[in-house]
Amino acid sequence: MLKLENISKQYIDPLFDHVTFILGNKEKVGLVGLNGCGKSTLLKIIAGIERADTGRVEVVNERLGYLAQEFSFDQDLLVGEFFESLIDDPHSEMYKIDIILSRLNLSGIDHYQYVKNLSEGQKMKLKLVELLIKEPTILLLDEPTNHLDIKGIIWFEEFIKNFEGICIVISHDREFLNHVTDHIFEIDEQKLLVFEGNYDDFLLGKAKYIENRAKEFTAFERKKKQLEQLLDHARAVKSARKRGKAVKAAKTRFRREVEERRVEEYEERRLSEFKIDGYVHKHKNIIEVDDISFAYQRGKNIINGSSLSIYGSEKIWFFGANGIGKTTFIKLLMGDLKSVGGEIRWGENIDWTYFSQDQTHLDMEETVENFFIENAKIPYERSFGVLEKFLFPKEYRTAKLKMLSPGERARLSFAVFAQHSYDFLILDEPTNHLDVKTKEVIEDSLREFKGAVLLISHDRYFVRSVGVDRVITLKKGVIVEEEGT
């Protein structure tokens, strides 16, 4: 059993207040809410990593397993060394690792390669090995599907559904939540709202909640107006003695029925529409890739004689399983890695930008204000309105990037994008950490974008919503065109 009682927490602003619930009997909960509302913090409090300001967490006869949204590895660590660190005796207990690797479709992974050279999805699976080897009975999972490929997500859905314990999962993958949850918990207005069913059920329940709130607010405003009029009438009574009694009675009713039962109007907090400017002629050459190859280890090519041409305003979905070399290929395009053969030729005067799936390239000691003004290249005075539009009120301006959630940092990067005009966007899992409401706005902006896009994503719903013209993948290190999405 997992029990939370009156949990509250505050950082820059209050995150949540008086969170209370009890879970047991194999319940599967999806925890949702706007980026920065406190979802990850709540999981960390349950896991004992952070302390609540008030309240208590009670775990009865359970083993907690916590998977963080962001994680890192020693840069010089080999895959095999990592596995050996998880067990007491590598000679007699490696079979435990092998069983889990088989379940994660990682049986063929090279134990002698460096962890740093793995894809983000493969690194996520290593963390799952570390988690599952401890045989937890309560799983606390913070965006576990972020770096998994589609096959991995489908496997993970089955794993969660068959897990013989309690699971709380933070996810903004709508299809995943529909397949695995029987409750949705939402942090909204610093409160925890509980809904029965999966994500589609939650949408219906939340719509009904908003409708009821509107009715309650209307009734509250009507009652408030009536009691204000009653108080005005009491003050107009001519007899001083009767007026005093009437005013006292009216104030008592007003305090009891209005001040002590106040109902606030529900105001949905979400990112409003925005536009990423850009336009290229349909025949303009964006980039030509001719027969390039690359290997992290001599003789083991990840990219093997690949070619690709991008023209005009094509939207290209770069699809494929974790570890096939998608991010490596993009790093070659950008010049972060140097190919061992072939040639990459950019078109003339191409304005392009790159969105990294992990955002680790950002200076985490930089403040929101300085980062935005420096990268957006807009006047200080105008920055207030833009940051407010992207849900960064003035209280956040002096906050360091390390204090933001990964989703908030992603939203801040899109705020910068929206201040420029581009011919070409290279997007590596751009929605990994974004909440659903923000995803929907990004979908709209990319669908309307008039430049070229090269998109890596495992979010099928997102890709369909953006609308792609071509689908490519890597097969044995070679770029090939795929049919459909």
Short mmCIF file of C-alpha atoms in Angstrom, two decimals:
data_model
loop_
_atom_site.label_atom_id
_atom_site.label_comp_id
_atom_site.label_asym_id
_atom_site.label_seq_id
_atom_site.Cartn_x
_atom_site.Cartn_y
_atom_site.Cartn_z
CA MET A 1 0.00 0.00 0.00
CA LEU A 2 1.11 3.56 -0.79
CA LYS A 3 -0.45 6.39 1.19
CA LEU A 4 0.10 10.15 0.90
CA GLU A 5 -1.42 12.55 3.39
CA ASN A 6 -1.53 16.36 3.02
CA ILE A 7 1.67 16.63 0.96
CA SER A 8 2.64 20.22 0.06
CA LYS A 9 5.67 21.67 -1.72
CA GLN A 10 6.86 25.08 -2.90
CA TYR A 11 9.85 26.29 -4.97
CA ILE A 12 9.60 29.50 -6.99
CA ASP A 13 5.82 29.29 -6.57
CA PRO A 14 3.68 26.77 -4.67
CA LEU A 15 3.58 23.53 -6.67
CA PHE A 16 0.85 21.59 -4.90
CA ASP A 17 -0.97 21.64 -1.60
CA HIS A 18 -2.63 18.96 0.56
CA VAL A 19 -2.09 16.06 -1.88
CA THR A 20 -3.77 13.00 -0.38
CA PHE A 21 -4.41 9.53 -1.84
CA ILE A 22 -4.11 5.78 -1.16
CA LEU A 23 -3.06 3.21 -3.78
CA GLY A 24 -2.97 -0.56 -3.68
CA ASN A 25 -4.15 -3.67 -5.51
CA LYS A 26 -2.07 -3.30 -8.71
CA GLU A 27 -3.46 0.15 -9.53
CA LYS A 28 -1.91 1.88 -12.55
CA VAL A 29 -1.94 5.69 -12.41
CA GLY A 30 -1.03 8.22 -15.07
CA LEU A 31 0.21 11.49 -13.54
CA VAL A 32 -0.34 14.45 -15.88
CA GLY A 33 -0.30 18.24 -15.83
CA LEU A 34 1.38 21.26 -17.35
CA ASN A 35 5.20 21.28 -17.42
CA GLY A 36 6.47 22.72 -14.14
CA CYS A 37 3.37 21.88 -12.10
CA GLY A 38 5.32 19.52 -9.81
CA LYS A 39 4.79 16.02 -11.23
CA SER A 40 8.45 15.01 -11.03
CA THR A 41 8.79 16.61 -7.61
CA LEU A 42 5.86 14.57 -6.31
CA LEU A 43 7.48 11.33 -7.50
CA LYS A 44 10.77 12.34 -5.87
CA ILE A 45 8.96 12.98 -2.58
CA ILE A 46 7.37 9.51 -2.74
CA ALA A 47 10.76 7.99 -3.55
CA GLY A 48 12.36 9.79 -0.60
CA ILE A 49 14.71 11.85 -2.80
CA GLU A 50 13.11 15.14 -1.79
CA ARG A 51 11.25 16.22 1.33
CA ALA A 52 7.76 17.65 1.39
CA ASP A 53 7.14 20.97 3.12
CA THR A 54 4.18 19.37 4.93
CA GLY A 55 2.51 15.97 5.11
CA ARG A 56 3.80 12.41 5.12
CA VAL A 57 4.33 9.42 2.84
CA GLU A 58 3.61 5.90 4.09
CA VAL A 59 4.85 2.80 2.24
CA VAL A 60 3.63 -0.51 3.68
CA ASN A 61 5.35 -3.80 2.76
CA GLU A 62 6.52 -2.54 -0.63
CA ARG A 63 9.79 -2.06 -2.54
CA LEU A 64 10.02 1.22 -4.41
CA GLY A 65 11.59 1.50 -7.83
CA TYR A 66 12.14 5.00 -9.21
CA LEU A 67 13.12 5.93 -12.78
CA ALA A 68 14.14 9.57 -13.19
CA GLN A 69 13.31 11.67 -16.23
CA GLU A 70 16.94 12.76 -16.62
CA PHE A 71 19.96 10.59 -15.87
CA SER A 72 23.65 10.33 -16.69
CA PHE A 73 26.43 7.77 -16.82
CA ASP A 74 30.19 7.89 -16.25
CA GLN A 75 31.72 8.90 -19.59
CA ASP A 76 34.34 6.12 -19.39
CA LEU A 77 31.94 3.35 -18.38
CA LEU A 78 31.61 0.23 -20.52
CA VAL A 79 28.22 -1.44 -20.91
CA GLY A 80 29.51 -4.65 -19.31
CA GLU A 81 30.98 -2.75 -16.37
CA PHE A 82 27.60 -1.15 -15.77
CA PHE A 83 25.88 -4.55 -15.73
CA GLU A 84 28.45 -6.00 -13.35
CA SER A 85 27.88 -3.10 -10.94
CA LEU A 86 24.23 -4.15 -10.57
CA ILE A 87 24.89 -7.64 -9.17
CA ASP A 88 26.95 -9.11 -6.33
CA ASP A 89 28.75 -11.83 -8.31
CA PRO A 90 29.25 -11.35 -12.08
CA HIS A 91 30.24 -15.00 -12.50
CA SER A 92 27.13 -16.58 -10.97
CA GLU A 93 24.43 -13.87 -11.29
CA MET A 94 24.84 -12.49 -14.81
CA TYR A 95 21.88 -14.66 -15.84
CA LYS A 96 19.64 -12.20 -13.98
CA ILE A 97 20.88 -9.42 -16.24
CA ASP A 98 20.47 -11.63 -19.32
CA ILE A 99 16.82 -12.33 -18.48
CA ILE A 100 16.02 -8.63 -18.20
CA LEU A 101 18.03 -7.82 -21.36
CA SER A 102 15.97 -10.38 -23.25
CA ARG A 103 12.73 -8.76 -22.03
CA LEU A 104 14.04 -5.36 -23.13
CA ASN A 105 15.17 -6.62 -26.56
CA LEU A 106 18.79 -5.82 -25.67
CA SER A 107 20.21 -9.34 -25.76
CA GLY A 108 22.68 -8.53 -28.51
CA ILE A 109 24.13 -5.38 -26.99
CA ASP A 110 27.94 -5.13 -27.10
CA HIS A 111 29.27 -5.28 -23.52
CA TYR A 112 32.59 -3.78 -24.61
CA GLN A 113 31.29 -0.50 -26.03
CA TYR A 114 31.13 2.72 -24.05
CA VAL A 115 27.75 3.66 -22.63
CA LYS A 116 28.28 7.23 -23.90
CA ASN A 117 28.13 5.93 -27.49
CA LEU A 118 24.68 4.36 -27.04
CA SER A 119 21.50 6.05 -28.25
CA GLU A 120 19.36 7.80 -25.68
CA GLY A 121 16.81 4.99 -25.99
CA GLN A 122 19.45 2.36 -25.27
CA LYS A 123 20.62 4.35 -22.25
CA MET A 124 17.02 4.44 -21.02
CA LYS A 125 16.87 0.65 -21.27
CA LEU A 126 20.07 0.35 -19.23
CA LYS A 127 18.34 2.34 -16.50
CA LEU A 128 15.38 -0.01 -16.75
CA VAL A 129 17.77 -2.93 -16.17
CA GLU A 130 19.06 -1.16 -13.05
CA LEU A 131 15.47 -0.65 -11.90
CA LEU A 132 14.11 -4.14 -12.59
CA ILE A 133 17.04 -6.06 -11.09
CA LYS A 134 15.79 -4.90 -7.65
CA GLU A 135 12.35 -6.50 -8.23
CA PRO A 136 10.27 -3.48 -7.11
CA THR A 137 6.60 -3.78 -6.15
CA ILE A 138 5.91 -0.06 -6.66
CA LEU A 139 7.13 1.62 -9.84
CA LEU A 140 7.54 5.40 -10.00
CA LEU A 141 8.29 6.20 -13.64
CA ASP A 142 9.05 9.70 -14.91
CA GLU A 143 8.56 9.85 -18.68
CA PRO A 144 9.77 6.27 -19.29
CA THR A 145 8.83 6.25 -23.00
CA ASN A 146 10.69 9.46 -23.89
CA HIS A 147 13.64 7.75 -25.55
CA LEU A 148 12.09 4.41 -26.47
CA ASP A 149 11.38 3.52 -30.08
CA ILE A 150 7.91 2.42 -31.12
CA LYS A 151 8.63 -1.28 -30.56
CA GLY A 152 10.05 -0.42 -27.15
CA ILE A 153 6.96 1.59 -26.25
CA ILE A 154 4.65 -1.25 -27.24
CA TRP A 155 6.75 -3.68 -25.17
CA PHE A 156 6.69 -1.31 -22.22
CA GLU A 157 2.90 -1.00 -22.43
CA GLU A 158 2.60 -4.76 -22.02
CA PHE A 159 5.14 -4.75 -19.20
CA ILE A 160 3.17 -2.14 -17.21
CA LYS A 161 -0.16 -3.86 -17.81
CA ASN A 162 1.27 -7.17 -16.55
CA PHE A 163 3.22 -5.68 -13.64
CA GLU A 164 2.01 -7.25 -10.38
CA GLY A 165 2.16 -4.08 -8.32
CA ILE A 166 1.38 -0.37 -8.08
CA CYS A 167 2.58 1.94 -10.83
CA ILE A 168 2.58 5.74 -11.06
CA VAL A 169 3.79 6.92 -14.45
CA ILE A 170 4.34 10.46 -15.67
CA SER A 171 3.76 10.51 -19.40
CA HIS A 172 2.53 12.84 -22.12
CA ASP A 173 2.21 10.00 -24.64
CA ARG A 174 -1.54 9.89 -25.18
CA GLU A 175 -1.65 6.42 -26.75
CA PHE A 176 0.58 4.96 -24.02
CA LEU A 177 -1.63 6.36 -21.23
CA ASN A 178 -4.74 5.01 -22.92
CA HIS A 179 -3.25 1.52 -23.00
CA VAL A 180 -1.86 1.21 -19.46
CA THR A 181 -3.77 3.33 -16.91
CA ASP A 182 -6.90 2.80 -14.85
CA HIS A 183 -6.65 6.20 -13.09
CA ILE A 184 -5.43 9.62 -14.15
CA PHE A 185 -4.13 12.03 -11.49
CA GLU A 186 -3.79 15.63 -12.67
CA ILE A 187 -2.00 18.44 -10.85
CA ASP A 188 -3.97 21.58 -11.67
CA GLU A 189 -4.36 24.83 -9.72
CA GLN A 190 -1.93 23.37 -7.13
CA LYS A 191 -4.40 20.58 -6.35
CA LEU A 192 -4.51 16.88 -7.20
CA LEU A 193 -7.56 15.94 -9.28
CA VAL A 194 -8.43 12.24 -9.54
CA PHE A 195 -10.18 10.71 -12.56
CA GLU A 196 -11.23 7.10 -13.17
CA GLY A 197 -10.19 5.36 -16.38
CA ASN A 198 -7.58 6.02 -19.06
CA TYR A 199 -6.55 9.25 -20.80
CA ASP A 200 -9.61 9.45 -23.06
CA ASP A 201 -11.80 8.99 -19.98
CA PHE A 202 -9.80 11.75 -18.28
CA LEU A 203 -10.51 14.16 -21.15
CA LEU A 204 -14.25 13.56 -20.77
CA GLY A 205 -14.01 13.80 -16.98
CA LYS A 206 -11.99 17.01 -17.11
CA ALA A 207 -14.47 18.60 -19.52
CA LYS A 208 -17.27 17.74 -17.07
CA TYR A 209 -15.19 19.12 -14.18
CA ILE A 210 -14.70 22.43 -16.01
CA GLU A 211 -18.41 22.57 -16.84
CA ASN A 212 -19.35 21.99 -13.19
CA ARG A 213 -16.83 24.59 -12.05
CA ALA A 214 -18.42 27.12 -14.40
CA LYS A 215 -21.86 26.36 -12.94
CA GLU A 216 -20.51 26.62 -9.38
CA PHE A 217 -18.83 29.93 -10.17
CA THR A 218 -22.02 31.32 -11.73
CA ALA A 219 -24.04 30.25 -8.69
CA PHE A 220 -21.39 31.71 -6.37
CA GLU A 221 -21.40 35.05 -8.17
CA ARG A 222 -25.21 35.11 -8.05
CA LYS A 223 -25.20 34.39 -4.30
CA LYS A 224 -22.47 37.00 -3.73
CA LYS A 225 -24.46 39.65 -5.58
CA GLN A 226 -27.62 38.77 -3.63
CA LEU A 227 -25.83 39.07 -0.30
CA GLU A 228 -24.15 42.32 -1.33
CA GLN A 229 -27.60 43.69 -2.13
CA LEU A 230 -28.87 42.37 1.21
CA LEU A 231 -26.02 44.19 2.98
CA ASP A 232 -26.83 47.41 1.07
CA HIS A 233 -30.48 47.13 2.09
CA ALA A 234 -29.48 46.52 5.72
CA ARG A 235 -27.35 49.66 5.71
CA ALA A 236 -30.33 51.60 4.39
CA VAL A 237 -32.61 50.71 7.33
CA LYS A 238 -33.61 53.97 9.02
CA SER A 239 -33.78 52.67 12.60
CA ALA A 240 -30.27 52.61 14.06
CA ARG A 241 -31.08 49.68 16.32
CA LYS A 242 -32.66 47.62 13.55
CA ARG A 243 -29.95 48.70 11.10
CA GLY A 244 -27.20 47.41 13.40
CA LYS A 245 -28.85 44.01 13.77
CA ALA A 246 -29.57 43.76 10.03
CA VAL A 247 -26.03 44.71 9.05
CA LYS A 248 -24.55 42.24 11.53
CA ALA A 249 -26.79 39.44 10.25
CA ALA A 250 -25.99 40.28 6.60
CA LYS A 251 -22.23 40.35 7.28
CA THR A 252 -22.48 37.00 9.08
CA ARG A 253 -24.23 35.44 6.10
CA PHE A 254 -21.74 37.03 3.70
CA ARG A 255 -18.78 35.66 5.63
CA ARG A 256 -20.33 32.19 5.96
CA GLU A 257 -21.77 31.84 2.44
CA VAL A 258 -19.27 33.86 0.39
CA GLU A 259 -15.93 34.37 2.09
CA GLU A 260 -15.74 30.87 3.61
CA ARG A 261 -17.13 29.14 0.49
CA ARG A 262 -15.32 31.09 -2.20
CA VAL A 263 -15.35 29.58 -5.68
CA GLU A 264 -12.74 30.86 -8.14
CA GLU A 265 -13.42 30.97 -11.87
CA TYR A 266 -11.55 28.16 -13.64
CA GLU A 267 -8.91 29.50 -15.98
CA GLU A 268 -7.03 26.97 -18.07
CA ARG A 269 -3.29 27.69 -18.15
CA ARG A 270 -1.79 26.73 -21.47
CA LEU A 271 0.55 27.96 -24.16
CA SER A 272 -1.28 30.06 -26.74
CA GLU A 273 -0.73 29.72 -30.47
CA PHE A 274 2.58 30.83 -31.93
CA LYS A 275 4.28 30.82 -35.31
CA ILE A 276 7.75 29.72 -36.39
CA ASP A 277 8.58 31.91 -39.37
CA GLY A 278 10.27 30.58 -42.46
CA TYR A 279 9.86 30.14 -46.18
CA VAL A 280 11.86 28.42 -48.91
CA HIS A 281 11.15 27.94 -52.60
CA LYS A 282 10.15 24.38 -53.47
CA HIS A 283 13.25 23.92 -55.63
CA LYS A 284 15.76 25.41 -53.17
CA ASN A 285 18.57 23.05 -52.23
CA ILE A 286 18.68 22.68 -48.44
CA ILE A 287 21.37 20.01 -48.08
CA GLU A 288 23.03 17.29 -50.16
CA VAL A 289 24.57 14.25 -48.45
CA ASP A 290 26.68 12.09 -50.74
CA ASP A 291 27.94 8.64 -49.71
CA ILE A 292 29.03 9.46 -46.13
CA SER A 293 30.22 6.88 -43.59
CA PHE A 294 31.04 7.00 -39.89
CA ALA A 295 32.15 4.63 -37.11
CA TYR A 296 32.79 5.17 -33.40
CA GLN A 297 34.96 2.03 -33.47
CA ARG A 298 37.19 1.08 -36.37
CA GLY A 299 35.53 -1.49 -38.58
CA LYS A 300 32.05 -1.04 -37.09
CA ASN A 301 30.32 1.52 -39.29
CA ILE A 302 27.10 3.03 -37.95
CA ILE A 303 26.66 5.11 -41.11
CA ASN A 304 27.71 3.24 -44.22
CA GLY A 305 27.69 5.06 -47.57
CA SER A 306 24.51 7.06 -46.95
CA SER A 307 23.09 9.73 -49.24
CA LEU A 308 20.19 12.16 -48.83
CA SER A 309 18.85 15.24 -50.63
CA ILE A 310 16.46 17.73 -49.06
CA TYR A 311 14.76 20.43 -51.13
CA GLY A 312 12.24 23.17 -50.48
CA SER A 313 9.75 22.89 -47.65
CA GLU A 314 9.81 19.10 -47.29
CA LYS A 315 8.83 17.68 -43.92
CA ILE A 316 10.78 14.46 -43.43
CA TRP A 317 10.21 11.93 -40.66
CA PHE A 318 13.47 10.17 -39.77
CA PHE A 319 12.05 6.94 -38.42
CA GLY A 320 13.65 3.86 -36.86
CA ALA A 321 14.62 1.84 -33.81
CA ASN A 322 16.94 3.05 -31.07
CA GLY A 323 20.61 2.70 -31.83
CA ILE A 324 20.46 2.56 -35.64
CA GLY A 325 22.30 5.90 -35.93
CA LYS A 326 19.66 8.61 -36.41
CA THR A 327 21.19 11.11 -33.96
CA THR A 328 24.69 10.25 -35.23
CA PHE A 329 23.57 11.06 -38.78
CA ILE A 330 22.22 14.43 -37.63
CA LYS A 331 25.47 15.23 -35.82
CA LEU A 332 27.29 14.56 -39.08
CA LEU A 333 24.98 17.01 -40.89
CA MET A 334 25.70 19.69 -38.31
CA GLY A 335 29.45 19.12 -38.30
CA ASP A 336 29.60 17.88 -34.71
CA LEU A 337 31.05 14.63 -36.06
CA LYS A 338 33.32 14.21 -39.08
CA SER A 339 32.54 11.51 -41.62
CA VAL A 340 35.26 9.07 -42.71
CA GLY A 341 34.14 9.32 -46.31
CA GLY A 342 31.74 11.10 -48.63
CA GLU A 343 30.63 14.73 -48.64
CA ILE A 344 27.98 16.98 -47.09
CA ARG A 345 27.04 20.13 -49.04
CA TRP A 346 24.72 22.77 -47.61
CA GLY A 347 22.70 25.02 -49.88
CA GLU A 348 23.52 28.72 -50.08
CA ASN A 349 22.53 30.96 -47.15
CA ILE A 350 20.55 28.32 -45.27
CA ASP A 351 19.32 29.53 -41.87
CA TRP A 352 18.85 26.43 -39.77
CA THR A 353 18.54 25.47 -36.12
CA TYR A 354 18.70 22.29 -34.08
CA PHE A 355 16.57 21.04 -31.21
CA SER A 356 18.33 18.44 -29.03
CA GLN A 357 16.30 15.70 -27.38
CA ASP A 358 18.07 16.03 -24.02
CA GLN A 359 18.75 19.81 -23.81
CA THR A 360 22.03 19.05 -22.01
CA HIS A 361 23.88 21.49 -24.26
CA LEU A 362 22.25 24.40 -22.41
CA ASP A 363 24.15 26.27 -19.68
CA MET A 364 22.20 25.21 -16.60
CA GLU A 365 23.64 28.08 -14.55
CA GLU A 366 22.17 30.66 -16.94
CA THR A 367 18.99 32.48 -15.91
CA VAL A 368 15.78 32.31 -17.91
CA GLU A 369 15.98 36.03 -18.63
CA ASN A 370 19.60 36.03 -19.83
CA PHE A 371 19.22 32.86 -21.89
CA PHE A 372 16.12 34.12 -23.64
CA ILE A 373 17.32 37.66 -24.39
CA GLU A 374 20.74 36.47 -25.59
CA ASN A 375 19.34 33.79 -27.91
CA ALA A 376 16.10 35.44 -29.02
CA LYS A 377 17.90 38.70 -29.89
CA ILE A 378 14.98 40.90 -28.87
CA PRO A 379 14.87 44.07 -26.71
CA TYR A 380 14.70 43.66 -22.94
CA GLU A 381 11.34 45.44 -22.75
CA ARG A 382 9.73 43.08 -25.27
CA SER A 383 11.00 39.97 -23.50
CA PHE A 384 8.43 40.33 -20.72
CA GLY A 385 5.45 39.85 -23.01
CA VAL A 386 7.00 36.98 -24.94
CA LEU A 387 8.05 35.06 -21.84
CA GLU A 388 4.59 35.57 -20.31
CA LYS A 389 3.05 34.15 -23.51
CA PHE A 390 5.25 31.07 -23.15
CA LEU A 391 4.16 30.64 -19.51
CA PHE A 392 7.21 32.16 -17.83
CA PRO A 393 5.88 34.87 -15.48
CA LYS A 394 8.19 37.51 -14.03
CA GLU A 395 8.97 35.31 -11.00
CA TYR A 396 10.77 32.90 -13.35
CA ARG A 397 13.07 35.45 -15.01
CA THR A 398 15.83 35.11 -12.42
CA ALA A 399 15.48 31.32 -12.08
CA LYS A 400 18.42 29.28 -13.37
CA LEU A 401 17.75 26.75 -16.12
CA LYS A 402 18.68 23.93 -13.75
CA MET A 403 15.63 24.87 -11.65
CA LEU A 404 13.28 24.33 -14.59
CA SER A 405 11.75 21.01 -15.50
CA PRO A 406 12.96 19.44 -18.78
CA GLY A 407 9.59 20.33 -20.31
CA GLU A 408 9.97 23.97 -19.26
CA ARG A 409 13.43 24.10 -20.79
CA ALA A 410 12.02 22.66 -24.03
CA ARG A 411 9.25 25.27 -24.00
CA LEU A 412 11.85 28.00 -23.45
CA SER A 413 13.77 26.77 -26.50
CA PHE A 414 10.63 26.97 -28.61
CA ALA A 415 10.11 30.51 -27.30
CA VAL A 416 13.50 31.33 -28.79
CA PHE A 417 12.63 29.58 -32.08
CA ALA A 418 9.50 31.69 -32.41
CA GLN A 419 11.59 34.91 -32.51
CA HIS A 420 13.54 33.91 -35.64
CA SER A 421 12.99 32.91 -39.23
CA TYR A 422 14.44 29.62 -40.46
CA ASP A 423 14.80 27.74 -43.73
CA PHE A 424 15.39 24.39 -42.03
CA LEU A 425 14.58 22.84 -38.65
CA ILE A 426 16.40 19.75 -37.38
CA LEU A 427 14.32 18.35 -34.52
CA ASP A 428 15.53 15.39 -32.45
CA GLU A 429 12.59 14.19 -30.32
CA PRO A 430 11.31 17.77 -29.76
CA THR A 431 8.25 16.72 -27.73
CA ASN A 432 9.94 14.26 -25.34
CA HIS A 433 9.32 16.34 -22.22
CA LEU A 434 6.40 18.51 -23.32
CA ASP A 435 2.95 18.26 -21.78
CA VAL A 436 0.05 17.37 -24.07
CA LYS A 437 -1.38 20.89 -24.28
CA THR A 438 1.98 22.31 -25.34
CA LYS A 439 2.48 19.43 -27.80
CA GLU A 440 -0.75 20.37 -29.53
CA VAL A 441 0.44 23.95 -30.03
CA ILE A 442 3.83 22.76 -31.35
CA GLU A 443 2.03 20.40 -33.73
CA ASP A 444 0.05 23.31 -35.17
CA SER A 445 3.11 25.57 -35.52
CA LEU A 446 5.17 22.89 -37.32
CA ARG A 447 2.27 21.96 -39.58
CA GLU A 448 2.05 25.60 -40.71
CA PHE A 449 5.84 26.11 -40.95
CA LYS A 450 6.85 26.98 -44.54
CA GLY A 451 10.46 25.77 -44.32
CA ALA A 452 12.02 22.30 -44.38
CA VAL A 453 11.91 19.95 -41.38
CA LEU A 454 13.93 16.85 -40.53
CA LEU A 455 12.11 15.25 -37.61
CA ILE A 456 13.14 12.37 -35.36
CA SER A 457 10.20 11.27 -33.23
CA HIS A 458 8.67 8.13 -31.78
CA ASP A 459 5.39 9.89 -30.99
CA ARG A 460 3.09 8.53 -33.68
CA TYR A 461 0.25 10.89 -32.80
CA PHE A 462 2.56 13.91 -33.05
CA VAL A 463 4.00 12.86 -36.42
CA ARG A 464 0.54 12.35 -37.90
CA SER A 465 -0.55 15.76 -36.62
CA VAL A 466 2.48 17.58 -38.06
CA GLY A 467 1.97 16.02 -41.50
CA VAL A 468 5.08 14.64 -43.21
CA ASP A 469 5.93 14.38 -46.90
CA ARG A 470 8.63 11.72 -46.72
CA VAL A 471 9.69 8.96 -44.36
CA ILE A 472 13.30 7.81 -44.20
CA THR A 473 15.16 5.30 -42.06
CA LEU A 474 18.58 3.68 -41.74
CA LYS A 475 19.03 0.06 -42.78
CA LYS A 476 22.51 -1.35 -42.20
CA GLY A 477 23.78 2.19 -42.00
CA VAL A 478 22.24 3.30 -45.30
CA ILE A 479 19.48 5.92 -45.66
CA VAL A 480 16.43 4.45 -47.42
CA GLU A 481 12.95 5.79 -48.18
CA GLU A 482 10.03 4.17 -46.37
CA GLU A 483 6.46 3.96 -47.63
CA GLY A 484 3.86 5.90 -45.56
CA THR A 485 4.02 6.53 -41.80
#
